[in-house]
PDB file of C-alpha atoms in Angstrom:
ATOM      1  CA  MET B 617       0.012   0.056   0.012  1.00 76.00           C
ATOM      2  CA  THR B 618       1.606   3.492  -1.012  1.00 86.00           C
ATOM      3  CA  ILE B 619       1.094   6.298   1.284  1.00 92.00           C
ATOM      4  CA  THR B 620      -1.619   8.473   0.601  1.00 95.00           C
ATOM      5  CA  GLN B 621      -1.167  12.744   0.418  1.00 96.00           C
ATOM      6  CA  GLU B 622      -2.919  13.141   3.477  1.00 97.00           C
ATOM      7  CA  GLN B 623      -0.766  10.999   4.706  1.00 97.00           C
ATOM      8  CA  ALA B 624       2.494  12.459   3.508  1.00 97.00           C
ATOM      9  CA  THR B 625       1.850  16.041   4.745  1.00 97.00           C
ATOM     10  CA  TRP B 626       0.833  15.022   8.311  1.00 97.00           C
ATOM     11  CA  PHE B 627       4.357  12.860   8.101  1.00 98.00           C
ATOM     12  CA  ALA B 628       5.882  15.913   6.708  1.00 97.00           C
ATOM     13  CA  GLN B 629       4.559  18.231   9.428  1.00 97.00           C
ATOM     14  CA  THR B 630       5.335  16.256  12.007  1.00 97.00           C
ATOM     15  CA  PHE B 631       8.675  15.588  11.078  1.00 97.00           C
ATOM     16  CA  SER B 632       9.597  19.246  10.570  1.00 97.00           C
ATOM     17  CA  GLN B 633       8.151  19.879  14.810  1.00 97.00           C
ATOM     18  CA  ILE B 634      10.671  17.060  15.814  1.00 97.00           C
ATOM     19  CA  ALA B 635      13.615  18.454  13.722  1.00 97.00           C
ATOM     20  CA  ASP B 636      12.447  22.271  15.114  1.00 96.00           C
ATOM     21  CA  ASN B 637      12.360  20.732  19.077  1.00 96.00           C
ATOM     22  CA  VAL B 638      15.868  19.296  18.479  1.00 96.00           C
ATOM     23  CA  GLU B 639      17.133  22.497  17.011  1.00 94.00           C
ATOM     24  CA  ARG B 640      16.389  24.633  20.173  1.00 93.00           C
ATOM     25  CA  ALA B 641      18.810  22.160  21.694  1.00 93.00           C
ATOM     26  CA  VAL B 642      21.270  22.069  19.218  1.00 93.00           C
ATOM     27  CA  LEU B 643      21.843  25.471  17.534  1.00 91.00           C
ATOM     28  CA  GLY B 644      22.201  26.055  13.922  1.00 89.00           C
ATOM     29  CA  LYS B 645      22.768  22.328  13.014  1.00 92.00           C
ATOM     30  CA  ARG B 646      19.233  21.832  10.798  1.00 93.00           C
ATOM     31  CA  HIS B 647      20.603  19.931   8.007  1.00 95.00           C
ATOM     32  CA  VAL B 648      22.260  17.338  10.023  1.00 95.00           C
ATOM     33  CA  VAL B 649      18.951  17.293  12.726  1.00 96.00           C
ATOM     34  CA  GLU B 650      17.456  16.335   9.449  1.00 97.00           C
ATOM     35  CA  LEU B 651      19.749  13.209   8.461  1.00 97.00           C
ATOM     36  CA  VAL B 652      19.801  11.815  11.978  1.00 97.00           C
ATOM     37  CA  LEU B 653      15.855  11.239  11.614  1.00 97.00           C
ATOM     38  CA  THR B 654      16.148  10.293   8.036  1.00 97.00           C
ATOM     39  CA  ALA B 655      18.530   7.868   9.401  1.00 97.00           C
ATOM     40  CA  MET B 656      16.126   6.960  12.257  1.00 96.00           C
ATOM     41  CA  LEU B 657      13.056   6.556  10.354  1.00 96.00           C
ATOM     42  CA  SER B 658      15.024   4.274   7.670  1.00 96.00           C
ATOM     43  CA  ASP B 659      15.759   2.193  10.357  1.00 93.00           C
ATOM     44  CA  GLY B 660      19.767   3.147  10.693  1.00 94.00           C
ATOM     45  CA  HIS B 661      21.999   4.642  12.413  1.00 95.00           C
ATOM     46  CA  VAL B 662      24.474   7.049  12.224  1.00 96.00           C
ATOM     47  CA  LEU B 663      28.274   7.597  12.257  1.00 95.00           C
ATOM     48  CA  LEU B 664      29.025  11.202  13.115  1.00 93.00           C
ATOM     49  CA  GLU B 665      32.770  11.936  12.292  1.00 89.00           C
ATOM     50  CA  ASP B 666      34.101  15.118  14.752  1.00 83.00           C
ATOM     51  CA  VAL B 667      36.139  16.882  17.378  1.00 79.00           C
ATOM     52  CA  PRO B 668      35.321  16.587  21.240  1.00 80.00           C
ATOM     53  CA  GLY B 669      32.913  19.255  21.610  1.00 80.00           C
ATOM     54  CA  THR B 670      30.516  20.101  19.108  1.00 82.00           C
ATOM     55  CA  GLY B 671      27.248  18.942  20.780  1.00 85.00           C
ATOM     56  CA  LYS B 672      26.728  15.206  19.931  1.00 88.00           C
ATOM     57  CA  THR B 673      25.452  14.021  23.423  1.00 89.00           C
ATOM     58  CA  SER B 674      23.474  16.668  22.980  1.00 91.00           C
ATOM     59  CA  LEU B 675      21.988  16.309  19.865  1.00 93.00           C
ATOM     60  CA  ALA B 676      21.021  12.317  20.835  1.00 92.00           C
ATOM     61  CA  ARG B 677      19.675  13.530  23.954  1.00 93.00           C
ATOM     62  CA  ALA B 678      17.287  16.074  22.268  1.00 95.00           C
ATOM     63  CA  VAL B 679      16.046  13.339  19.825  1.00 95.00           C
ATOM     64  CA  ALA B 680      15.283  10.697  22.701  1.00 94.00           C
ATOM     65  CA  GLN B 681      13.784  13.505  24.518  1.00 94.00           C
ATOM     66  CA  SER B 682      11.397  14.555  21.367  1.00 95.00           C
ATOM     67  CA  VAL B 683      10.838  11.198  20.675  1.00 94.00           C
ATOM     68  CA  GLN B 684       9.921   9.949  24.031  1.00 93.00           C
ATOM     69  CA  GLY B 685      12.163   7.532  24.067  1.00 92.00           C
ATOM     70  CA  THR B 686      15.441   6.171  26.110  1.00 92.00           C
ATOM     71  CA  ASN B 687      19.125   7.170  25.693  1.00 92.00           C
ATOM     72  CA  THR B 688      22.007   5.140  26.924  1.00 93.00           C
ATOM     73  CA  ARG B 689      25.597   6.569  26.464  1.00 93.00           C
ATOM     74  CA  ILE B 690      28.626   4.107  26.335  1.00 93.00           C
ATOM     75  CA  GLN B 691      32.474   5.421  26.476  1.00 91.00           C
ATOM     76  CA  PHE B 692      34.321   3.459  24.062  1.00 91.00           C
ATOM     77  CA  THR B 693      37.541   2.485  25.514  1.00 88.00           C
ATOM     78  CA  PRO B 694      40.459   0.186  25.059  1.00 89.00           C
ATOM     79  CA  ASP B 695      39.016  -2.040  27.724  1.00 90.00           C
ATOM     80  CA  LEU B 696      35.318  -2.360  27.627  1.00 91.00           C
ATOM     81  CA  LEU B 697      34.594  -5.337  26.935  1.00 90.00           C
ATOM     82  CA  PRO B 698      31.240  -6.877  24.922  1.00 90.00           C
ATOM     83  CA  GLY B 699      29.345  -7.873  27.345  1.00 90.00           C
ATOM     84  CA  ASP B 700      29.636  -4.095  29.173  1.00 92.00           C
ATOM     85  CA  ILE B 701      27.398  -3.293  25.970  1.00 93.00           C
ATOM     86  CA  THR B 702      25.144  -5.999  25.453  1.00 91.00           C
ATOM     87  CA  GLY B 703      24.456  -6.770  28.885  1.00 91.00           C
ATOM     88  CA  ILE B 704      25.752 -10.388  30.849  1.00 89.00           C
ATOM     89  CA  THR B 705      24.057 -13.151  32.783  1.00 87.00           C
ATOM     90  CA  VAL B 706      24.750 -13.219  36.470  1.00 88.00           C
ATOM     91  CA  TYR B 707      23.824 -16.235  38.655  1.00 84.00           C
ATOM     92  CA  ASP B 708      21.797 -14.634  41.682  1.00 83.00           C
ATOM     93  CA  GLN B 709      22.836 -17.104  44.824  1.00 84.00           C
ATOM     94  CA  LYS B 710      19.338 -16.240  46.538  1.00 84.00           C
ATOM     95  CA  SER B 711      17.006 -17.375  44.147  1.00 84.00           C
ATOM     96  CA  GLY B 712      19.303 -20.431  42.865  1.00 84.00           C
ATOM     97  CA  SER B 713      19.115 -18.817  39.534  1.00 86.00           C
ATOM     98  CA  PHE B 714      20.799 -17.121  36.211  1.00 84.00           C
ATOM     99  CA  GLU B 715      19.333 -13.699  35.619  1.00 87.00           C
ATOM    100  CA  PHE B 716      20.579 -11.292  32.782  1.00 87.00           C
ATOM    101  CA  HIS B 717      21.525  -7.817  33.380  1.00 89.00           C
ATOM    102  CA  THR B 718      20.684  -5.865  30.727  1.00 91.00           C
ATOM    103  CA  GLY B 719      23.434  -3.671  28.943  1.00 92.00           C
ATOM    104  CA  PRO B 720      23.466   0.050  27.840  1.00 94.00           C
ATOM    105  CA  VAL B 721      22.326  -1.572  24.210  1.00 93.00           C
ATOM    106  CA  PHE B 722      19.017  -1.743  25.397  1.00 94.00           C
ATOM    107  CA  ALA B 723      17.577   1.746  24.569  1.00 93.00           C
ATOM    108  CA  ASN B 724      15.759   3.629  21.378  1.00 93.00           C
ATOM    109  CA  ILE B 725      18.969   6.284  20.941  1.00 94.00           C
ATOM    110  CA  VAL B 726      22.264   4.619  21.951  1.00 94.00           C
ATOM    111  CA  LEU B 727      25.340   7.241  21.793  1.00 93.00           C
ATOM    112  CA  ALA B 728      28.029   5.134  20.980  1.00 92.00           C
ATOM    113  CA  ASP B 729      30.930   7.734  21.814  1.00 91.00           C
ATOM    114  CA  GLU B 730      34.742   7.810  20.424  1.00 89.00           C
ATOM    115  CA  ILE B 731      33.942   3.891  18.679  1.00 89.00           C
ATOM    116  CA  ASN B 732      36.849   3.273  17.478  1.00 86.00           C
ATOM    117  CA  ARG B 733      39.130   3.697  20.865  1.00 87.00           C
ATOM    118  CA  ALA B 734      37.255  -0.152  21.662  1.00 86.00           C
ATOM    119  CA  SER B 735      38.741  -3.487  20.272  1.00 85.00           C
ATOM    120  CA  PRO B 736      37.794  -5.097  16.717  1.00 83.00           C
ATOM    121  CA  LYS B 737      35.980  -7.813  19.255  1.00 84.00           C
ATOM    122  CA  THR B 738      34.067  -5.163  21.014  1.00 86.00           C
ATOM    123  CA  GLN B 739      33.437  -3.050  18.496  1.00 85.00           C
ATOM    124  CA  SER B 740      31.837  -6.486  16.937  1.00 83.00           C
ATOM    125  CA  ALA B 741      29.546  -6.713  19.453  1.00 84.00           C
ATOM    126  CA  LEU B 742      27.441  -3.933  17.996  1.00 86.00           C
ATOM    127  CA  LEU B 743      27.153  -5.913  14.195  1.00 83.00           C
ATOM    128  CA  GLU B 744      23.859  -8.101  15.442  1.00 82.00           C
ATOM    129  CA  VAL B 745      22.222  -5.081  17.127  1.00 89.00           C
ATOM    130  CA  MET B 746      22.898  -2.678  14.816  1.00 89.00           C
ATOM    131  CA  GLU B 747      21.560  -4.984  11.695  1.00 87.00           C
ATOM    132  CA  GLU B 748      18.583  -6.800  12.764  1.00 87.00           C
ATOM    133  CA  GLY B 749      17.589  -5.080  16.472  1.00 89.00           C
ATOM    134  CA  ARG B 750      18.330  -7.940  19.040  1.00 90.00           C
ATOM    135  CA  VAL B 751      21.340  -9.227  20.769  1.00 90.00           C
ATOM    136  CA  THR B 752      21.718 -13.278  21.532  1.00 86.00           C
ATOM    137  CA  ILE B 753      23.542 -13.787  24.209  1.00 85.00           C
ATOM    138  CA  ASP B 754      24.124 -17.678  25.942  1.00 81.00           C
ATOM    139  CA  GLY B 755      22.206 -18.926  23.226  1.00 84.00           C
ATOM    140  CA  VAL B 756      19.049 -16.681  24.142  1.00 87.00           C
ATOM    141  CA  THR B 757      17.536 -14.081  21.646  1.00 89.00           C
ATOM    142  CA  ARG B 758      16.158 -10.425  23.325  1.00 90.00           C
ATOM    143  CA  GLU B 759      14.655  -7.496  21.410  1.00 91.00           C
ATOM    144  CA  VAL B 760      16.649  -3.659  22.054  1.00 91.00           C
ATOM    145  CA  GLY B 761      12.817  -2.673  20.832  1.00 85.00           C
ATOM    146  CA  VAL B 762      11.943   0.042  18.671  1.00 88.00           C
ATOM    147  CA  PRO B 763      12.718   2.219  17.304  1.00 92.00           C
ATOM    148  CA  PHE B 764      16.658   1.712  17.843  1.00 94.00           C
ATOM    149  CA  LEU B 765      19.365   4.389  16.296  1.00 94.00           C
ATOM    150  CA  VAL B 766      23.061   3.890  17.139  1.00 94.00           C
ATOM    151  CA  LEU B 767      24.606   7.446  16.805  1.00 94.00           C
ATOM    152  CA  ALA B 768      28.255   6.194  17.015  1.00 92.00           C
ATOM    153  CA  THR B 769      31.059   9.457  16.652  1.00 91.00           C
ATOM    154  CA  GLN B 770      34.730   9.045  16.362  1.00 88.00           C
ATOM    155  CA  ASN B 771      37.594  11.744  16.509  1.00 78.00           C
ATOM    156  CA  PRO B 772      39.083  12.123  12.551  1.00 74.00           C
ATOM    157  CA  VAL B 773      41.478  14.280  14.292  1.00 69.00           C
ATOM    158  CA  GLU B 774      43.358  11.839  16.791  1.00 65.00           C
ATOM    159  CA  GLN B 775      44.329   8.706  15.836  1.00 63.00           C
ATOM    160  CA  ALA B 776      47.117   7.383  18.413  1.00 61.00           C
ATOM    161  CA  GLY B 777      45.167   4.141  20.231  1.00 61.00           C
ATOM    162  CA  THR B 778      42.545   3.969  18.480  1.00 71.00           C
ATOM    163  CA  TYR B 779      41.297   0.596  15.756  1.00 75.00           C
ATOM    164  CA  ARG B 780      39.767   1.419  12.391  1.00 77.00           C
ATOM    165  CA  LEU B 781      36.219   0.348  12.234  1.00 81.00           C
ATOM    166  CA  PRO B 782      35.659  -2.735   9.698  1.00 77.00           C
ATOM    167  CA  GLU B 783      34.379  -1.922   6.531  1.00 82.00           C
ATOM    168  CA  ALA B 784      31.833  -5.115   7.466  1.00 80.00           C
ATOM    169  CA  GLN B 785      30.767  -2.759  10.290  1.00 83.00           C
ATOM    170  CA  LEU B 786      30.794   1.011   8.165  1.00 87.00           C
ATOM    171  CA  ASP B 787      28.594  -0.552   5.816  1.00 89.00           C
ATOM    172  CA  ARG B 788      25.743  -0.743   8.454  1.00 90.00           C
ATOM    173  CA  PHE B 789      25.422   2.939   9.294  1.00 95.00           C
ATOM    174  CA  LEU B 790      23.166   4.615   7.436  1.00 96.00           C
ATOM    175  CA  LEU B 791      25.324   7.765   6.830  1.00 95.00           C
ATOM    176  CA  ARG B 792      27.885   9.030   7.727  1.00 94.00           C
ATOM    177  CA  THR B 793      27.927  13.161   8.370  1.00 94.00           C
ATOM    178  CA  SER B 794      29.689  16.028  10.776  1.00 92.00           C
ATOM    179  CA  LEU B 795      28.158  18.364  13.437  1.00 89.00           C
ATOM    180  CA  GLY B 796      31.348  20.824  13.150  1.00 86.00           C
ATOM    181  CA  TYR B 797      31.586  24.002  14.534  1.00 88.00           C
ATOM    182  CA  PRO B 798      28.753  26.528  14.615  1.00 88.00           C
ATOM    183  CA  ASP B 799      28.964  29.360  12.460  1.00 89.00           C
ATOM    184  CA  HIS B 800      29.588  32.883  14.225  1.00 92.00           C
ATOM    185  CA  ALA B 801      25.636  33.692  14.865  1.00 91.00           C
ATOM    186  CA  ALA B 802      24.845  30.178  16.096  1.00 89.00           C
ATOM    187  CA  THR B 803      28.238  31.055  18.492  1.00 90.00           C
ATOM    188  CA  VAL B 804      27.029  33.954  19.819  1.00 93.00           C
ATOM    189  CA  ARG B 805      23.368  32.356  20.492  1.00 89.00           C
ATOM    190  CA  ILE B 806      25.184  29.434  22.562  1.00 89.00           C
ATOM    191  CA  LEU B 807      26.945  31.916  24.585  1.00 90.00           C
ATOM    192  CA  ASP B 808      24.111  33.419  25.236  1.00 90.00           C
ATOM    193  CA  GLY B 809      22.335  30.993  26.787  1.00 88.00           C
ATOM    194  CA  ALA B 810      19.985  30.607  24.255  1.00 88.00           C
ATOM    195  CA  ALA B 811      20.184  26.501  24.033  1.00 87.00           C
ATOM    196  CA  VAL B 812      17.356  24.692  25.620  1.00 89.00           C
ATOM    197  CA  ALA B 813      18.408  22.544  27.820  1.00 87.00           C
ATOM    198  CA  THR B 814      17.598  18.781  26.342  1.00 86.00           C
ATOM    199  CA  ALA B 815      15.700  18.024  29.564  1.00 83.00           C
ATOM    200  CA  ASP B 816      13.573  20.656  29.292  1.00 87.00           C
ATOM    201  CA  LEU B 817      12.232  20.115  25.648  1.00 92.00           C
ATOM    202  CA  ARG B 818       8.637  18.919  25.096  1.00 93.00           C
ATOM    203  CA  PRO B 819       7.928  15.286  23.325  1.00 93.00           C
ATOM    204  CA  ILE B 820       6.794  15.604  20.137  1.00 95.00           C
ATOM    205  CA  ILE B 821       5.653  12.176  19.444  1.00 95.00           C
ATOM    206  CA  THR B 822       5.701   8.761  21.419  1.00 95.00           C
ATOM    207  CA  PRO B 823       8.031   5.762  20.243  1.00 94.00           C
ATOM    208  CA  GLN B 824       4.695   4.208  18.925  1.00 94.00           C
ATOM    209  CA  ALA B 825       3.932   7.038  16.819  1.00 95.00           C
ATOM    210  CA  LEU B 826       7.486   6.794  15.264  1.00 96.00           C
ATOM    211  CA  VAL B 827       7.312   3.482  14.363  1.00 95.00           C
ATOM    212  CA  GLY B 828       4.422   3.970  12.152  1.00 96.00           C
ATOM    213  CA  MET B 829       5.680   7.511  10.608  1.00 96.00           C
ATOM    214  CA  ALA B 830       8.810   4.433  10.002  1.00 96.00           C
ATOM    215  CA  ASP B 831       6.260   2.117   8.218  1.00 96.00           C
ATOM    216  CA  LEU B 832       4.378   5.224   6.096  1.00 97.00           C
ATOM    217  CA  ALA B 833       8.236   5.844   4.470  1.00 97.00           C
ATOM    218  CA  ALA B 834       8.775   2.714   4.075  1.00 96.00           C
ATOM    219  CA  SER B 835       5.309   2.708   1.585  1.00 97.00           C
ATOM    220  CA  VAL B 836       6.822   6.110  -0.568  1.00 97.00           C
ATOM    221  CA  TYR B 837       6.528   5.373  -4.104  1.00 96.00           C
ATOM    222  CA  VAL B 838      10.074   4.857  -6.028  1.00 96.00           C
ATOM    223  CA  ASP B 839       9.432   4.606  -9.737  1.00 95.00           C
ATOM    224  CA  PRO B 840      11.611   1.809 -11.699  1.00 95.00           C
ATOM    225  CA  LEU B 841      13.615   5.559 -13.566  1.00 96.00           C
ATOM    226  CA  VAL B 842      14.841   6.398 -10.085  1.00 96.00           C
ATOM    227  CA  LEU B 843      16.150   2.887  -8.756  1.00 97.00           C
ATOM    228  CA  ASP B 844      17.550   2.341 -12.222  1.00 96.00           C
ATOM    229  CA  TYR B 845      19.227   5.530 -11.592  1.00 97.00           C
ATOM    230  CA  ILE B 846      20.536   4.732  -7.693  1.00 97.00           C
ATOM    231  CA  ALA B 847      21.630   1.102  -9.639  1.00 97.00           C
ATOM    232  CA  ARG B 848      23.770   3.104 -12.206  1.00 97.00           C
ATOM    233  CA  LEU B 849      24.954   5.624  -9.678  1.00 97.00           C
ATOM    234  CA  VAL B 850      26.037   2.447  -7.313  1.00 97.00           C
ATOM    235  CA  ASP B 851      27.394   0.493 -10.696  1.00 97.00           C
ATOM    236  CA  ALA B 852      29.667   4.249 -11.003  1.00 96.00           C
ATOM    237  CA  THR B 853      31.630   3.513  -7.823  1.00 96.00           C
ATOM    238  CA  ARG B 854      32.788   0.202  -8.212  1.00 94.00           C
ATOM    239  CA  THR B 855      34.496   1.060 -11.485  1.00 94.00           C
ATOM    240  CA  ALA B 856      35.802   4.801 -10.140  1.00 93.00           C
ATOM    241  CA  ASP B 857      39.515   4.895 -10.592  1.00 93.00           C
ATOM    242  CA  GLU B 858      40.522   6.053  -7.325  1.00 94.00           C
ATOM    243  CA  VAL B 859      38.173   2.893  -5.841  1.00 93.00           C
ATOM    244  CA  ARG B 860      39.359  -0.361  -4.848  1.00 93.00           C
ATOM    245  CA  LEU B 861      36.170  -1.457  -3.180  1.00 92.00           C
ATOM    246  CA  GLY B 862      32.424   0.273  -4.057  1.00 93.00           C
ATOM    247  CA  VAL B 863      28.969   0.254  -3.026  1.00 95.00           C
ATOM    248  CA  SER B 864      28.089  -2.884  -1.957  1.00 93.00           C
ATOM    249  CA  ILE B 865      24.233  -4.304  -2.644  1.00 95.00           C
ATOM    250  CA  ARG B 866      23.450  -3.156   1.478  1.00 94.00           C
ATOM    251  CA  GLY B 867      24.284   0.913   0.350  1.00 95.00           C
ATOM    252  CA  ALA B 868      22.114   0.588  -3.003  1.00 97.00           C
ATOM    253  CA  LEU B 869      19.015  -1.078  -0.328  1.00 97.00           C
ATOM    254  CA  ALA B 870      20.305   1.931   2.141  1.00 97.00           C
ATOM    255  CA  LEU B 871      20.422   4.835  -0.297  1.00 97.00           C
ATOM    256  CA  THR B 872      16.561   3.406  -1.416  1.00 98.00           C
ATOM    257  CA  ARG B 873      15.028   3.692   2.032  1.00 97.00           C
ATOM    258  CA  ALA B 874      16.747   7.631   3.262  1.00 98.00           C
ATOM    259  CA  THR B 875      15.197   8.432  -0.006  1.00 98.00           C
ATOM    260  CA  ARG B 876      11.699   7.178   0.558  1.00 98.00           C
ATOM    261  CA  ALA B 877      11.843   8.872   4.174  1.00 97.00           C
ATOM    262  CA  ARG B 878      13.504  12.121   2.376  1.00 97.00           C
ATOM    263  CA  ALA B 879      10.543  12.436   0.355  1.00 97.00           C
ATOM    264  CA  ALA B 880       7.777  11.542   2.796  1.00 97.00           C
ATOM    265  CA  ALA B 881       9.395  14.366   4.696  1.00 97.00           C
ATOM    266  CA  GLN B 882       8.800  16.704   2.108  1.00 97.00           C
ATOM    267  CA  GLY B 883       5.174  16.078   2.087  1.00 97.00           C
ATOM    268  CA  ARG B 884       5.534  13.822  -1.068  1.00 96.00           C
ATOM    269  CA  THR B 885       4.191  10.467  -1.727  1.00 96.00           C
ATOM    270  CA  PHE B 886       6.665   9.232  -4.532  1.00 96.00           C
ATOM    271  CA  ALA B 887      10.656   9.860  -4.486  1.00 96.00           C
ATOM    272  CA  THR B 888      12.670  11.855  -6.774  1.00 96.00           C
ATOM    273  CA  PRO B 889      16.585  11.878  -8.439  1.00 96.00           C
ATOM    274  CA  ASP B 890      17.131  15.115  -6.195  1.00 96.00           C
ATOM    275  CA  ASP B 891      15.826  13.109  -3.251  1.00 97.00           C
ATOM    276  CA  VAL B 892      18.919  10.720  -4.271  1.00 97.00           C
ATOM    277  CA  LYS B 893      20.707  13.213  -4.924  1.00 97.00           C
ATOM    278  CA  ALA B 894      20.825  15.023  -1.329  1.00 97.00           C
ATOM    279  CA  LEU B 895      21.177  11.961   0.132  1.00 97.00           C
ATOM    280  CA  ALA B 896      24.108  10.160  -2.174  1.00 97.00           C
ATOM    281  CA  VAL B 897      27.640  11.661  -0.045  1.00 97.00           C
ATOM    282  CA  PRO B 898      26.164  10.804   3.398  1.00 97.00           C
ATOM    283  CA  VAL B 899      24.822   7.504   2.697  1.00 97.00           C
ATOM    284  CA  LEU B 900      27.745   6.181   0.056  1.00 97.00           C
ATOM    285  CA  SER B 901      30.736   8.176   0.381  1.00 95.00           C
ATOM    286  CA  HIS B 902      31.994   5.935   4.182  1.00 94.00           C
ATOM    287  CA  ARG B 903      31.138   2.683   2.212  1.00 94.00           C
ATOM    288  CA  LEU B 904      34.260   3.372  -0.516  1.00 94.00           C
ATOM    289  CA  ILE B 905      37.424   1.734   0.141  1.00 93.00           C
ATOM    290  CA  LEU B 906      40.220   4.039  -2.108  1.00 93.00           C
ATOM    291  CA  HIS B 907      42.844   3.065  -3.799  1.00 93.00           C
ATOM    292  CA  PRO B 908      45.977   4.330  -1.211  1.00 92.00           C
ATOM    293  CA  GLU B 909      47.688   6.321  -3.696  1.00 93.00           C
ATOM    294  CA  ALA B 910      44.416   8.324  -4.678  1.00 92.00           C
ATOM    295  CA  GLU B 911      44.032   8.856  -0.302  1.00 90.00           C
ATOM    296  CA  PHE B 912      47.842   9.595  -0.881  1.00 93.00           C
ATOM    297  CA  ASP B 913      46.847  12.034  -3.195  1.00 93.00           C
ATOM    298  CA  GLY B 914      44.362  13.474  -1.288  1.00 92.00           C
ATOM    299  CA  VAL B 915      41.428  12.162  -3.059  1.00 93.00           C
ATOM    300  CA  THR B 916      38.140  11.873  -0.304  1.00 94.00           C
ATOM    301  CA  GLN B 917      35.736   9.403  -0.395  1.00 94.00           C
ATOM    302  CA  GLU B 918      33.162  12.430  -0.613  1.00 95.00           C
ATOM    303  CA  ALA B 919      34.899  14.017  -3.513  1.00 96.00           C
ATOM    304  CA  VAL B 920      34.537  10.480  -5.648  1.00 96.00           C
ATOM    305  CA  VAL B 921      30.641  10.301  -4.860  1.00 97.00           C
ATOM    306  CA  GLY B 922      30.545  13.782  -6.275  1.00 96.00           C
ATOM    307  CA  GLN B 923      31.939  13.229  -9.282  1.00 96.00           C
ATOM    308  CA  VAL B 924      30.144  10.265  -9.743  1.00 96.00           C
ATOM    309  CA  LEU B 925      27.595  12.679  -9.038  1.00 96.00           C
ATOM    310  CA  LEU B 926      28.480  14.817 -11.917  1.00 96.00           C
ATOM    311  CA  ASP B 927      29.066  11.846 -14.433  1.00 95.00           C
ATOM    312  CA  THR B 928      25.865   9.536 -13.864  1.00 95.00           C
ATOM    313  CA  LEU B 929      22.492  11.913 -15.979  1.00 93.00           C
ATOM    314  CA  PRO B 930      19.503  11.483 -13.720  1.00 93.00           C
ATOM    315  CA  PRO B 931      16.268  10.300 -15.608  1.00 90.00           C
ATOM    316  CA  THR B 932      15.208  12.865 -16.941  1.00 74.00           C
ATOM    317  CA  GLN B 933      18.109  14.546 -18.418  1.00 51.00           C
ATOM    318  CA  ARG B 934      18.493  10.828 -19.705  1.00 46.00           C
ATOM    319  CA  GLU B 935      15.147  10.912 -21.611  1.00 47.00           C
ATOM    320  CA  SER B 936      16.106  13.834 -23.108  1.00 38.00           C
ATOM    321  CA  ALA B 937      19.884  12.849 -24.061  1.00 35.00           C
TER     322      ALA B 937
END
């Protein structure tokens, strides 16, 4: 069943209200806020590459507060163990039985701070829960609940004592973006105390209603020509001269889901090539592995995706050509 125009209008209004609410605590970062909400409504996760002190924790708490969700924060360190994330089973001497103590991953919004500081074994504890929304411990599978969003951060500058995220884990993030520093006007407002404390934000929607929004986003119509455009973009990343490993089919599916959510956020019942263009860089760039020579020459993943967008004609231009 395809989303109706009335539902799309409601979706766009609610999406805007949530973004407005979050932006009261995270000033001047509307684009990033909308990307995070798009990921959450696409059943995806977000990787934030930022230096410390840019408001990543405030962003996670503001989103959780706006959707009446639970919020946890995991500080990744080299000595962090998988059980510290997922939870552990302990023996209760009084009852004579084993009890499961849930870990911080059992929340609606999980902030995984400096994820690349933990060992690969600990990072891998997130793989199942990010892909399927559940964890398996001692042979028992437990759902973490919905909605579920992992906001992972890593410092792109300080790399001492870190472990590079494996490609399999990077591929599970729907998109990668950066908050960055606020502009001058937003900085002045922050210094003047204009930012609202996250605890004071009013909830906009319930978690159950947010799941309903995600279902509506999944029913947005995507024309076969737009799907063909996405496929051609993905194929082009695999044949680019600077790329050693291009975008996987998981990446193509992620771009399609995000495109649907963006179309609904714009109040439309159908997706357009412009939706694809707006999301291609944050959704696809972190999935590329460049040749060492290209990296040495200063080529970035974002630049490669940008060039692919320029070289790959969208449907309307292709038909008229």
